[in-house]
Each structure stands twice: as C-alpha cells, then as structure tokens.
JSON list of C-alpha atoms in Angstrom, two decimals:
[
{"chain": "N", "resi": 667, "resn": "MET", "atom": "CA", "xyz": [51.85, -68.85, -36.31]},
{"chain": "N", "resi": 668, "resn": "THR", "atom": "CA", "xyz": [53.01, -72.30, -37.21]},
{"chain": "N", "resi": 669, "resn": "THR", "atom": "CA", "xyz": [56.36, -73.63, -36.23]},
{"chain": "N", "resi": 670, "resn": "ALA", "atom": "CA", "xyz": [58.31, -76.09, -38.33]},
{"chain": "N", "resi": 671, "resn": "LYS", "atom": "CA", "xyz": [58.97, -79.35, -36.62]},
{"chain": "N", "resi": 672, "resn": "ALA", "atom": "CA", "xyz": [62.70, -80.28, -36.59]},
{"chain": "N", "resi": 673, "resn": "PHE", "atom": "CA", "xyz": [63.64, -83.45, -38.49]},
{"chain": "N", "resi": 674, "resn": "GLU", "atom": "CA", "xyz": [64.33, -86.29, -36.18]},
{"chain": "N", "resi": 675, "resn": "ILE", "atom": "CA", "xyz": [66.27, -89.45, -37.09]},
{"chain": "N", "resi": 676, "resn": "ARG", "atom": "CA", "xyz": [64.34, -92.48, -36.01]},
{"chain": "N", "resi": 677, "resn": "GLY", "atom": "CA", "xyz": [65.12, -96.16, -35.99]},
{"chain": "N", "resi": 678, "resn": "VAL", "atom": "CA", "xyz": [63.37, -96.75, -39.31]},
{"chain": "N", "resi": 679, "resn": "HIS", "atom": "CA", "xyz": [65.65, -94.18, -40.98]},
{"chain": "N", "resi": 680, "resn": "VAL", "atom": "CA", "xyz": [68.76, -95.93, -39.68]},
{"chain": "N", "resi": 681, "resn": "LEU", "atom": "CA", "xyz": [67.42, -99.30, -40.84]},
{"chain": "N", "resi": 682, "resn": "VAL", "atom": "CA", "xyz": [66.66, -98.03, -44.36]},
{"chain": "N", "resi": 683, "resn": "GLY", "atom": "CA", "xyz": [70.11, -96.38, -44.58]},
{"chain": "N", "resi": 684, "resn": "MET", "atom": "CA", "xyz": [71.93, -99.55, -43.51]},
{"chain": "N", "resi": 685, "resn": "LEU", "atom": "CA", "xyz": [69.90, -101.76, -45.86]},
{"chain": "N", "resi": 686, "resn": "ALA", "atom": "CA", "xyz": [70.57, -99.38, -48.77]},
{"chain": "N", "resi": 687, "resn": "PHE", "atom": "CA", "xyz": [74.31, -99.24, -48.00]},
{"chain": "N", "resi": 688, "resn": "PHE", "atom": "CA", "xyz": [74.77, -103.00, -47.74]},
{"chain": "N", "resi": 689, "resn": "GLY", "atom": "CA", "xyz": [72.47, -103.60, -50.74]},
{"chain": "N", "resi": 690, "resn": "ILE", "atom": "CA", "xyz": [74.70, -101.37, -52.89]},
{"chain": "N", "resi": 691, "resn": "VAL", "atom": "CA", "xyz": [77.88, -103.06, -51.62]},
{"chain": "N", "resi": 692, "resn": "ILE", "atom": "CA", "xyz": [76.50, -106.54, -52.31]},
{"chain": "N", "resi": 693, "resn": "ALA", "atom": "CA", "xyz": [75.26, -105.54, -55.79]},
{"chain": "N", "resi": 694, "resn": "ILE", "atom": "CA", "xyz": [78.69, -104.16, -56.72]},
{"chain": "N", "resi": 695, "resn": "ASN", "atom": "CA", "xyz": [80.43, -107.31, -55.40]},
{"chain": "N", "resi": 696, "resn": "VAL", "atom": "CA", "xyz": [78.11, -109.55, -57.42]},
{"chain": "N", "resi": 697, "resn": "ALA", "atom": "CA", "xyz": [78.75, -107.48, -60.57]},
{"chain": "N", "resi": 698, "resn": "PHE", "atom": "CA", "xyz": [82.54, -107.73, -60.07]},
{"chain": "N", "resi": 699, "resn": "ALA", "atom": "CA", "xyz": [82.37, -111.48, -59.41]},
{"chain": "N", "resi": 700, "resn": "ILE", "atom": "CA", "xyz": [80.37, -112.05, -62.61]},
{"chain": "N", "resi": 701, "resn": "ALA", "atom": "CA", "xyz": [82.82, -109.93, -64.61]},
{"chain": "N", "resi": 702, "resn": "ALA", "atom": "CA", "xyz": [85.84, -111.75, -63.12]},
{"chain": "N", "resi": 703, "resn": "VAL", "atom": "CA", "xyz": [84.55, -115.26, -63.79]},
{"chain": "N", "resi": 704, "resn": "GLY", "atom": "CA", "xyz": [83.43, -114.25, -67.28]},
{"chain": "N", "resi": 705, "resn": "SER", "atom": "CA", "xyz": [86.86, -112.90, -68.23]},
{"chain": "N", "resi": 706, "resn": "PHE", "atom": "CA", "xyz": [89.01, -115.60, -66.54]},
{"chain": "N", "resi": 707, "resn": "PRO", "atom": "CA", "xyz": [87.39, -118.81, -65.32]},
{"chain": "N", "resi": 708, "resn": "GLY", "atom": "CA", "xyz": [90.41, -119.73, -63.19]},
{"chain": "N", "resi": 709, "resn": "GLU", "atom": "CA", "xyz": [91.59, -122.75, -65.16]},
{"chain": "N", "resi": 710, "resn": "ASP", "atom": "CA", "xyz": [95.22, -122.15, -66.07]},
{"chain": "N", "resi": 711, "resn": "VAL", "atom": "CA", "xyz": [95.95, -125.67, -67.31]},
{"chain": "N", "resi": 712, "resn": "ARG", "atom": "CA", "xyz": [93.43, -127.82, -69.14]},
{"chain": "N", "resi": 713, "resn": "ARG", "atom": "CA", "xyz": [92.55, -131.13, -67.50]},
{"chain": "N", "resi": 714, "resn": "SER", "atom": "CA", "xyz": [94.47, -130.30, -64.30]},
{"chain": "N", "resi": 715, "resn": "TYR", "atom": "CA", "xyz": [92.81, -133.19, -62.43]},
{"chain": "N", "resi": 716, "resn": "LEU", "atom": "CA", "xyz": [94.08, -135.74, -64.98]},
{"chain": "N", "resi": 717, "resn": "GLN", "atom": "CA", "xyz": [97.53, -134.17, -64.86]},
{"chain": "N", "resi": 718, "resn": "GLY", "atom": "CA", "xyz": [97.50, -134.57, -61.09]},
{"chain": "N", "resi": 719, "resn": "LEU", "atom": "CA", "xyz": [96.80, -138.28, -61.47]},
{"chain": "N", "resi": 720, "resn": "ASN", "atom": "CA", "xyz": [99.92, -138.64, -63.65]},
{"chain": "N", "resi": 721, "resn": "TYR", "atom": "CA", "xyz": [102.13, -136.52, -61.40]},
{"chain": "N", "resi": 722, "resn": "ASN", "atom": "CA", "xyz": [104.38, -139.44, -60.39]},
{"chain": "N", "resi": 723, "resn": "ALA", "atom": "CA", "xyz": [105.33, -139.88, -64.06]},
{"chain": "N", "resi": 724, "resn": "VAL", "atom": "CA", "xyz": [106.12, -136.15, -64.24]},
{"chain": "N", "resi": 725, "resn": "LEU", "atom": "CA", "xyz": [108.39, -136.44, -61.18]},
{"chain": "N", "resi": 726, "resn": "ALA", "atom": "CA", "xyz": [110.22, -139.41, -62.69]},
{"chain": "N", "resi": 727, "resn": "GLU", "atom": "CA", "xyz": [110.73, -137.49, -65.95]},
{"chain": "N", "resi": 728, "resn": "ARG", "atom": "CA", "xyz": [112.12, -134.50, -64.03]},
{"chain": "N", "resi": 729, "resn": "ARG", "atom": "CA", "xyz": [114.57, -136.77, -62.18]},
{"chain": "N", "resi": 730, "resn": "ASP", "atom": "CA", "xyz": [115.79, -138.08, -65.55]},
{"chain": "N", "resi": 731, "resn": "GLN", "atom": "CA", "xyz": [116.14, -134.52, -66.83]},
{"chain": "N", "resi": 732, "resn": "ALA", "atom": "CA", "xyz": [118.15, -133.50, -63.78]},
{"chain": "N", "resi": 733, "resn": "ALA", "atom": "CA", "xyz": [120.46, -136.49, -64.32]},
{"chain": "N", "resi": 734, "resn": "ALA", "atom": "CA", "xyz": [121.07, -135.40, -67.94]},
{"chain": "N", "resi": 735, "resn": "GLY", "atom": "CA", "xyz": [122.23, -132.00, -66.62]},
{"chain": "N", "resi": 736, "resn": "TRP", "atom": "CA", "xyz": [120.96, -129.83, -69.46]},
{"chain": "N", "resi": 737, "resn": "GLN", "atom": "CA", "xyz": [120.74, -126.10, -68.76]},
{"chain": "N", "resi": 738, "resn": "ALA", "atom": "CA", "xyz": [118.68, -123.45, -70.56]},
{"chain": "N", "resi": 739, "resn": "ARG", "atom": "CA", "xyz": [118.88, -119.68, -70.55]},
{"chain": "N", "resi": 740, "resn": "ALA", "atom": "CA", "xyz": [116.03, -117.73, -72.17]},
{"chain": "N", "resi": 741, "resn": "SER", "atom": "CA", "xyz": [115.62, -114.05, -73.06]},
{"chain": "N", "resi": 742, "resn": "LEU", "atom": "CA", "xyz": [113.59, -111.71, -75.24]},
{"chain": "N", "resi": 743, "resn": "ILE", "atom": "CA", "xyz": [115.74, -109.95, -77.84]},
{"chain": "N", "resi": 744, "resn": "GLU", "atom": "CA", "xyz": [115.24, -107.33, -80.54]},
{"chain": "N", "resi": 745, "resn": "THR", "atom": "CA", "xyz": [116.09, -108.49, -84.06]},
{"chain": "N", "resi": 746, "resn": "GLU", "atom": "CA", "xyz": [115.92, -106.73, -87.42]},
{"chain": "N", "resi": 747, "resn": "SER", "atom": "CA", "xyz": [112.48, -108.23, -88.05]},
{"chain": "N", "resi": 748, "resn": "GLY", "atom": "CA", "xyz": [111.12, -107.48, -84.55]},
{"chain": "N", "resi": 749, "resn": "PRO", "atom": "CA", "xyz": [111.11, -109.16, -81.15]},
{"chain": "N", "resi": 750, "resn": "ALA", "atom": "CA", "xyz": [112.19, -112.78, -80.68]},
{"chain": "N", "resi": 751, "resn": "VAL", "atom": "CA", "xyz": [112.66, -115.37, -77.95]},
{"chain": "N", "resi": 752, "resn": "ARG", "atom": "CA", "xyz": [116.25, -116.64, -77.66]},
{"chain": "N", "resi": 753, "resn": "VAL", "atom": "CA", "xyz": [117.13, -119.85, -75.81]},
{"chain": "N", "resi": 754, "resn": "VAL", "atom": "CA", "xyz": [120.68, -121.09, -75.26]},
{"chain": "N", "resi": 755, "resn": "LEU", "atom": "CA", "xyz": [121.14, -124.77, -74.32]},
{"chain": "N", "resi": 756, "resn": "HIS", "atom": "CA", "xyz": [124.21, -126.29, -72.63]},
{"chain": "N", "resi": 757, "resn": "ASP", "atom": "CA", "xyz": [124.91, -129.81, -71.41]},
{"chain": "N", "resi": 758, "resn": "ALA", "atom": "CA", "xyz": [126.24, -130.71, -67.96]},
{"chain": "N", "resi": 759, "resn": "ASP", "atom": "CA", "xyz": [129.83, -129.93, -69.06]},
{"chain": "N", "resi": 760, "resn": "GLY", "atom": "CA", "xyz": [128.89, -126.48, -70.41]},
{"chain": "N", "resi": 761, "resn": "ARG", "atom": "CA", "xyz": [129.12, -127.48, -74.08]},
{"chain": "N", "resi": 762, "resn": "PRO", "atom": "CA", "xyz": [126.44, -126.03, -76.39]},
{"chain": "N", "resi": 763, "resn": "ILE", "atom": "CA", "xyz": [123.70, -128.42, -77.51]},
{"chain": "N", "resi": 764, "resn": "GLU", "atom": "CA", "xyz": [123.38, -128.02, -81.27]},
{"chain": "N", "resi": 765, "resn": "GLN", "atom": "CA", "xyz": [120.89, -130.65, -82.45]},
{"chain": "N", "resi": 766, "resn": "ALA", "atom": "CA", "xyz": [117.89, -130.25, -80.17]},
{"chain": "N", "resi": 767, "resn": "ALA", "atom": "CA", "xyz": [114.23, -129.90, -81.09]},
{"chain": "N", "resi": 768, "resn": "LEU", "atom": "CA", "xyz": [112.56, -127.06, -79.18]},
{"chain": "N", "resi": 769, "resn": "GLU", "atom": "CA", "xyz": [108.89, -126.30, -78.82]},
{"chain": "N", "resi": 770, "resn": "GLY", "atom": "CA", "xyz": [107.32, -123.80, -76.51]},
{"chain": "N", "resi": 771, "resn": "GLN", "atom": "CA", "xyz": [104.70, -121.26, -75.69]},
{"chain": "N", "resi": 772, "resn": "LEU", "atom": "CA", "xyz": [104.90, -117.62, -74.66]},
{"chain": "N", "resi": 773, "resn": "ARG", "atom": "CA", "xyz": [102.08, -116.91, -72.22]},
{"chain": "N", "resi": 774, "resn": "TRP", "atom": "CA", "xyz": [100.43, -113.67, -71.11]},
{"chain": "N", "resi": 775, "resn": "ARG", "atom": "CA", "xyz": [99.07, -114.62, -67.70]},
{"chain": "N", "resi": 776, "resn": "ALA", "atom": "CA", "xyz": [96.23, -112.13, -67.61]},
{"chain": "N", "resi": 777, "resn": "ASP", "atom": "CA", "xyz": [94.70, -113.18, -70.94]},
{"chain": "N", "resi": 778, "resn": "ALA", "atom": "CA", "xyz": [95.12, -116.60, -72.56]},
{"chain": "N", "resi": 779, "resn": "ARG", "atom": "CA", "xyz": [94.01, -115.16, -75.92]},
{"chain": "N", "resi": 780, "resn": "ARG", "atom": "CA", "xyz": [97.42, -113.44, -76.16]},
{"chain": "N", "resi": 781, "resn": "ASP", "atom": "CA", "xyz": [99.40, -116.68, -75.74]},
{"chain": "N", "resi": 782, "resn": "ARG", "atom": "CA", "xyz": [101.68, -117.60, -78.65]},
{"chain": "N", "resi": 783, "resn": "GLU", "atom": "CA", "xyz": [103.18, -120.83, -79.87]},
{"chain": "N", "resi": 784, "resn": "LEU", "atom": "CA", "xyz": [106.93, -120.58, -80.48]},
{"chain": "N", "resi": 785, "resn": "ALA", "atom": "CA", "xyz": [108.69, -122.03, -83.53]},
{"chain": "N", "resi": 786, "resn": "PHE", "atom": "CA", "xyz": [112.41, -122.17, -82.75]},
{"chain": "N", "resi": 787, "resn": "GLU", "atom": "CA", "xyz": [115.11, -122.04, -85.41]},
{"chain": "N", "resi": 788, "resn": "PRO", "atom": "CA", "xyz": [118.63, -123.28, -84.55]},
{"chain": "N", "resi": 789, "resn": "ARG", "atom": "CA", "xyz": [121.52, -120.82, -84.52]},
{"chain": "N", "resi": 790, "resn": "ALA", "atom": "CA", "xyz": [125.22, -121.22, -83.65]},
{"chain": "N", "resi": 791, "resn": "ASP", "atom": "CA", "xyz": [126.64, -122.15, -80.23]},
{"chain": "N", "resi": 792, "resn": "GLY", "atom": "CA", "xyz": [123.52, -123.87, -78.88]},
{"chain": "N", "resi": 793, "resn": "ALA", "atom": "CA", "xyz": [121.24, -120.88, -79.49]},
{"chain": "N", "resi": 794, "resn": "TYR", "atom": "CA", "xyz": [117.69, -121.21, -80.77]},
{"chain": "N", "resi": 795, "resn": "VAL", "atom": "CA", "xyz": [115.53, -118.25, -81.83]},
{"chain": "N", "resi": 796, "resn": "ALA", "atom": "CA", "xyz": [111.75, -117.99, -82.22]},
{"chain": "N", "resi": 797, "resn": "PRO", "atom": "CA", "xyz": [110.79, -114.82, -84.09]},
{"chain": "N", "resi": 798, "resn": "LEU", "atom": "CA", "xyz": [107.67, -112.89, -83.12]},
{"chain": "N", "resi": 799, "resn": "GLU", "atom": "CA", "xyz": [105.84, -110.30, -85.24]},
{"chain": "N", "resi": 800, "resn": "THR", "atom": "CA", "xyz": [104.85, -107.99, -82.39]},
{"chain": "N", "resi": 801, "resn": "LEU", "atom": "CA", "xyz": [104.92, -108.21, -78.63]},
{"chain": "N", "resi": 802, "resn": "LEU", "atom": "CA", "xyz": [102.95, -106.37, -75.98]},
{"chain": "N", "resi": 803, "resn": "ALA", "atom": "CA", "xyz": [105.13, -104.66, -73.36]},
{"chain": "N", "resi": 804, "resn": "GLY", "atom": "CA", "xyz": [105.12, -106.39, -69.98]},
{"chain": "N", "resi": 805, "resn": "ARG", "atom": "CA", "xyz": [105.99, -109.66, -68.24]},
{"chain": "N", "resi": 806, "resn": "TRP", "atom": "CA", "xyz": [105.61, -112.89, -70.19]},
{"chain": "N", "resi": 807, "resn": "ALA", "atom": "CA", "xyz": [105.93, -116.49, -69.02]},
{"chain": "N", "resi": 808, "resn": "MET", "atom": "CA", "xyz": [107.60, -118.99, -71.32]},
{"chain": "N", "resi": 809, "resn": "ARG", "atom": "CA", "xyz": [107.22, -122.76, -71.09]},
{"chain": "N", "resi": 810, "resn": "ALA", "atom": "CA", "xyz": [109.40, -124.84, -73.39]},
{"chain": "N", "resi": 811, "resn": "ARG", "atom": "CA", "xyz": [110.62, -128.36, -74.00]},
{"chain": "N", "resi": 812, "resn": "ALA", "atom": "CA", "xyz": [113.97, -129.28, -75.57]},
{"chain": "N", "resi": 813, "resn": "ARG", "atom": "CA", "xyz": [114.61, -132.84, -76.79]},
{"chain": "N", "resi": 814, "resn": "GLY", "atom": "CA", "xyz": [117.82, -134.36, -78.07]},
{"chain": "N", "resi": 815, "resn": "ALA", "atom": "CA", "xyz": [118.32, -137.17, -80.57]},
{"chain": "N", "resi": 816, "resn": "ASN", "atom": "CA", "xyz": [118.84, -139.76, -77.78]},
{"chain": "N", "resi": 817, "resn": "GLY", "atom": "CA", "xyz": [115.61, -138.87, -75.99]},
{"chain": "N", "resi": 818, "resn": "GLU", "atom": "CA", "xyz": [117.28, -136.79, -73.30]},
{"chain": "N", "resi": 819, "resn": "GLY", "atom": "CA", "xyz": [115.94, -133.33, -72.78]},
{"chain": "N", "resi": 820, "resn": "LEU", "atom": "CA", "xyz": [114.70, -130.58, -70.55]},
{"chain": "N", "resi": 821, "resn": "ASP", "atom": "CA", "xyz": [111.38, -128.95, -69.70]},
{"chain": "N", "resi": 822, "resn": "PHE", "atom": "CA", "xyz": [111.91, -125.41, -68.49]},
{"chain": "N", "resi": 823, "resn": "GLU", "atom": "CA", "xyz": [110.14, -122.16, -67.72]},
{"chain": "N", "resi": 824, "resn": "ALA", "atom": "CA", "xyz": [111.29, -118.54, -67.74]},
{"chain": "N", "resi": 825, "resn": "GLU", "atom": "CA", "xyz": [109.89, -115.15, -66.78]},
{"chain": "N", "resi": 826, "resn": "LEU", "atom": "CA", "xyz": [110.64, -112.71, -69.59]},
{"chain": "N", "resi": 827, "resn": "THR", "atom": "CA", "xyz": [110.10, -108.95, -69.78]},
{"chain": "N", "resi": 828, "resn": "TRP", "atom": "CA", "xyz": [109.50, -106.91, -72.92]},
{"chain": "N", "resi": 829, "resn": "PRO", "atom": "CA", "xyz": [111.07, -104.57, -73.77]},
{"chain": "N", "resi": 830, "resn": "PRO", "atom": "CA", "xyz": [114.32, -105.91, -72.29]},
{"chain": "N", "resi": 831, "resn": "SER", "atom": "CA", "xyz": [116.04, -103.66, -69.77]},
{"chain": "N", "resi": 832, "resn": "ARG", "atom": "CA", "xyz": [119.23, -102.16, -71.01]}
]
C-alpha cells in the first residue's frame, strides 16, 4: 500500500508566490502610468517656463487691474438656443461697464479637447453673453479677459457648473 505524501510549502514556493504577486502589481502600475501619460501629459499651460520668466510683468498688470476696480460675475445660463456663459461687469463704483471687449475660454479640466473658445456678445446693464451649442454636464473652468476703451481691464477666472442648480 502506498501512502500519499502531504504537500509541504517550502521556501521556493514562497519565493515564487512573492515574485508573482509583485510582478503583477508592477505590471499593472506600469500599464496605468502609460495610460495616464498618454491621455494627459501634465502640461496645463503651454510654455509654462517662459510664462514664469515674465511673471513680474503679470504681477504688475494685476496690480493695475486691482487699481481699476473692475468686478466680474460669471454664470452658466439656459437660453432659448441652448446653454450660454453670462458675464456681468461693474466698475469700482458699481456702475455697469457697457463698452468692453471680452474674450475667454471655457475649459474642461479632465480633457483639453473639450475646451471651447467664447465669443461674447454685449447685452444691457454690463452683461455679456457667449452662446454655446451644447454643454457636457459637470464643472467647467472659465478664464476670460475684459478690456475697456482706455486700456483698463480685468483678467478673471470662474468655476461654473452645468446644469445650474436651481
């Protein structure tokens, strides 16, 4: 009569198990890292190094903007033709700014391919509206620049959510 020998875990079994476990973990991490860098390389602003070199000029411009006292309020609204970005501009005394030139961009942070340039149209009481055809639900970041006839102006940013909460 033969007896079956009981399986015994030896050091080589533990070594192979650990190497297999960590090999799988490392392979998955490498795959995720390749997918992450391929979908978003990490550069949010083009030529960020050159912008850093000119940062003192940016600070001086922001001081001038603060002295002008312009204020902006931005929101996403529903219009008859679809969603739109609405910006209301006021001067330091609270009067609406009627004759400003606005340019801006609506940004989807997770995917730069969804970013949109905004073309603002003036409305009454310092309001400016940029119509959009469609808009994906979620949080959007808006960067805009308003300039007056005398060169004064304001660079501003806003976090906007679509659809707007009621």
